[in-house]
mmCIF file of C-alpha atoms in Angstrom:
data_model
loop_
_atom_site.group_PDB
_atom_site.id
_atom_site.type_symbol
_atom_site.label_atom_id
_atom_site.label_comp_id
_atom_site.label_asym_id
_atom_site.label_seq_id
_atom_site.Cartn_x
_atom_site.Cartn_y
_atom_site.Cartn_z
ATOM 1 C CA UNK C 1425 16.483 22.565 0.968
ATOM 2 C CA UNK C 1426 13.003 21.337 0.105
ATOM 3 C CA UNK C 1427 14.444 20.603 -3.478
ATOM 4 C CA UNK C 1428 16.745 18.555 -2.137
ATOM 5 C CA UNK C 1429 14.255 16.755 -0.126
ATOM 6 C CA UNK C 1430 11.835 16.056 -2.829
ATOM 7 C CA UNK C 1431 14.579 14.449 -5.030
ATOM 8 C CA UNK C 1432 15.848 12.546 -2.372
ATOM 9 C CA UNK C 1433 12.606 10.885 -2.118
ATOM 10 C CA UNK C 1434 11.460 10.854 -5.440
ATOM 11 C CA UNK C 1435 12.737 7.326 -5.815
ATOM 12 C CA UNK C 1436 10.274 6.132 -3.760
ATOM 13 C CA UNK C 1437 7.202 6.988 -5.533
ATOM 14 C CA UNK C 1438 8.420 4.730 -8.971
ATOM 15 C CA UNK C 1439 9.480 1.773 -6.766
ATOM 16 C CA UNK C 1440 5.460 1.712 -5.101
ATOM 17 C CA UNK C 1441 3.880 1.845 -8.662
ATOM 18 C CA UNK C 1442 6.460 -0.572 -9.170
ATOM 19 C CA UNK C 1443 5.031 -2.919 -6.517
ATOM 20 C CA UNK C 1444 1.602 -2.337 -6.951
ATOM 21 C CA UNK C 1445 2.049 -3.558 -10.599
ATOM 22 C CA UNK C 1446 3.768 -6.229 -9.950
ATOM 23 C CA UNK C 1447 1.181 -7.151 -7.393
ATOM 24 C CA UNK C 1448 -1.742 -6.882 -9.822
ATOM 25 C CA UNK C 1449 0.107 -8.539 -12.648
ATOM 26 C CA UNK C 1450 1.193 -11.307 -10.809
ATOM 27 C CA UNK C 1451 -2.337 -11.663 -9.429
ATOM 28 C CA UNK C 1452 -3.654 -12.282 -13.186
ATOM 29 C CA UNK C 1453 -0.930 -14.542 -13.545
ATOM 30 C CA UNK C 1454 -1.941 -16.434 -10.376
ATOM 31 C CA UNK C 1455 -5.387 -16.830 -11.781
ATOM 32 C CA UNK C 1456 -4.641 -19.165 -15.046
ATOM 33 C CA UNK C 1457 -3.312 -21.881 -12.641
ATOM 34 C CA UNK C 1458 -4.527 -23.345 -8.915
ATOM 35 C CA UNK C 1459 -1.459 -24.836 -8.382
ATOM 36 C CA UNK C 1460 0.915 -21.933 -8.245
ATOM 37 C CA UNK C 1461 -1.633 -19.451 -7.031
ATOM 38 C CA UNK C 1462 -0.828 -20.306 -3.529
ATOM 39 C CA UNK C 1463 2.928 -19.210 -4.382
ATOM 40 C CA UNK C 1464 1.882 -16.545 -6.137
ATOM 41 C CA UNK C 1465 -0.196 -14.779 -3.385
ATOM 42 C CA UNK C 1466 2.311 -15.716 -0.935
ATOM 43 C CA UNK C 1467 4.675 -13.687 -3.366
ATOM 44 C CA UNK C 1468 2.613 -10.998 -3.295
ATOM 45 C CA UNK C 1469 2.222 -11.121 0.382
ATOM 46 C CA UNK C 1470 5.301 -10.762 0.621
ATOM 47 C CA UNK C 1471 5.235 -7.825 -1.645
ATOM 48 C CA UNK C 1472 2.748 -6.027 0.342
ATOM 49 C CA UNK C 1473 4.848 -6.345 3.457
ATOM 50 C CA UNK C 1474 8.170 -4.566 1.391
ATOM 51 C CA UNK C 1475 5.610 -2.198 0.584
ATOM 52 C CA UNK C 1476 4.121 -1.263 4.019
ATOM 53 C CA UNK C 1477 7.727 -1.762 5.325
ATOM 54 C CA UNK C 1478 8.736 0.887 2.729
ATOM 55 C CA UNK C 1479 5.570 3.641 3.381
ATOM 56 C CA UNK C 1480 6.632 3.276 7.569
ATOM 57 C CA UNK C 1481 9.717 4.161 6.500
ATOM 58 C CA UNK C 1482 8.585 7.110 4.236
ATOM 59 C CA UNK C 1483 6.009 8.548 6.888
ATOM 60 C CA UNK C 1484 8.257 8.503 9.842
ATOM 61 C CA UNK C 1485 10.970 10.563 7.766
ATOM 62 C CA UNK C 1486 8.224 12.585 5.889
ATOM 63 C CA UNK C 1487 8.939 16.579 7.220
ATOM 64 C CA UNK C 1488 6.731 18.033 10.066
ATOM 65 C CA UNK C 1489 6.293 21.445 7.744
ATOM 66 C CA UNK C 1490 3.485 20.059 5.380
ATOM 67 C CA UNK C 1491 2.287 21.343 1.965
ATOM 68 C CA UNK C 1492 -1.037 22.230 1.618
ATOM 69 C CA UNK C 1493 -0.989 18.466 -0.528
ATOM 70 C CA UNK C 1494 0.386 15.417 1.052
ATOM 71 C CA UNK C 1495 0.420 11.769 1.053
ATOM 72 C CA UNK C 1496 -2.332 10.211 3.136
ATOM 73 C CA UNK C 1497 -0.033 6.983 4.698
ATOM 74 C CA UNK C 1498 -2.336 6.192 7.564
ATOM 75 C CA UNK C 1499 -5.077 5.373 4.190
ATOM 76 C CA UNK C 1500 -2.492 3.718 2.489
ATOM 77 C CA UNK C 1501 -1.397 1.564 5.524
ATOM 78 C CA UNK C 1502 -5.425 0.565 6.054
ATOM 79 C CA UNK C 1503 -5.552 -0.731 2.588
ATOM 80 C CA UNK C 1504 -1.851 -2.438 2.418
ATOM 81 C CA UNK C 1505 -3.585 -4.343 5.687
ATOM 82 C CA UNK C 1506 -7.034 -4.621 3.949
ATOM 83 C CA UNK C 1507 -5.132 -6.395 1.519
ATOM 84 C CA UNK C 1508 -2.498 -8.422 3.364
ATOM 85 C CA UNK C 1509 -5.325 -9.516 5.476
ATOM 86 C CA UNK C 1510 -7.399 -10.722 2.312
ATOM 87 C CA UNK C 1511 -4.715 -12.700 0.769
ATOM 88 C CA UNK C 1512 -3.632 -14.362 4.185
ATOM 89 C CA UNK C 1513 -7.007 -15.368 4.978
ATOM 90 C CA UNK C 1514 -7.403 -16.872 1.406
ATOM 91 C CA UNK C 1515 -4.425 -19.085 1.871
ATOM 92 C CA UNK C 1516 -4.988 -19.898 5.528
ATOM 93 C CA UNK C 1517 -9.017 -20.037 4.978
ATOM 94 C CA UNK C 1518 -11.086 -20.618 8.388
ATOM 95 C CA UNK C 1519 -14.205 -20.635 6.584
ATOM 96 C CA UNK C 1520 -15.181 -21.864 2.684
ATOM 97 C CA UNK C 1521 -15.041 -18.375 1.139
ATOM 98 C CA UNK C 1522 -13.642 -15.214 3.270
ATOM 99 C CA UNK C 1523 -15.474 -12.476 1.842
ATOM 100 C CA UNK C 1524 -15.190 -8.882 3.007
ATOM 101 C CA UNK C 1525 -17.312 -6.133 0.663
ATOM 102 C CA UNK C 1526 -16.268 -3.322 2.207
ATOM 103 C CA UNK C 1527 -14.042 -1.457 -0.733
ATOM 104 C CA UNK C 1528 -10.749 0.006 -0.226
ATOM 105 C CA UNK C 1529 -10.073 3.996 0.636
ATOM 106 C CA UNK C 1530 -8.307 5.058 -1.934
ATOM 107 C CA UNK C 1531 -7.394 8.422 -3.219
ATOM 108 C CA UNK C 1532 -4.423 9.418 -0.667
ATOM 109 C CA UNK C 1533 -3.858 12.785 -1.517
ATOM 110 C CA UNK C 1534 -5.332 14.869 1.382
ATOM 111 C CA UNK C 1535 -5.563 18.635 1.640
ATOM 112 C CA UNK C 1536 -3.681 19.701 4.935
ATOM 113 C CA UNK C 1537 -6.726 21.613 6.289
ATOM 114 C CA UNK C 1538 -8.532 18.368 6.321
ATOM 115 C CA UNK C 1539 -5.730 16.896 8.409
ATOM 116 C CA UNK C 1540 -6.592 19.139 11.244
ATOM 117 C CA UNK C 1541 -10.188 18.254 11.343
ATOM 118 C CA UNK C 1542 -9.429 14.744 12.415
#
């Protein structure tokens, strides 16, 4: 049963590194040009809303019975927002130059016995 379950899901792990490199490529892309940086962030806006849709999806069907190692998707949602919010407020600017310094959480593997602590 928890075979099954893993390869049921395993498509979903390709299809994020997917995303996240087409995020980062089409960033560079964006750079080379003003003029079709504004599409290209709102492309990858968009991107990063497929992707958060897709990670709700995964944590709300991800099984109660965890492994000792497990995806972190409350991290990953803070940075997919982190992110989303940096882009929006770049093409919707309030101010000159957002800037935010604060770095992104990373690393999403979590050891279950660190999930009770919280």
């Amino acid at each position: 049963m928890a075979r099954f379950h893993n390869s049921a899901y395993a498509w979903r792990r390709p299809v994020v590194a997917l995303l996240l490199t087409s995020i980062f490529i089409t960033q560079l892309v964006a750079a080379a040009d003003d003029g079709y940086e504004r599409e290209h962030l709102a492309a990858v806006a968009r991107q990063l809303d497929l992707l958060d849709r897709l990670a709700k999806q995964s944590a709300s069907t991800a099984p109660e019975s965890r492994s000792r190692y497990h995806f972190d998707y409350r991290r990953l949602d803070a940075d997919l927002q982190r992110m989303q919010s940096g882009i929006n407020d770049y093409l919707t600017p309030q101010r000159a130059q957002p800037r935010d310094p604060s770095a992104l959480l990373g690393d999403y593997r979590q050891d279950a016995e660190q999930e009770d602590d919280r």
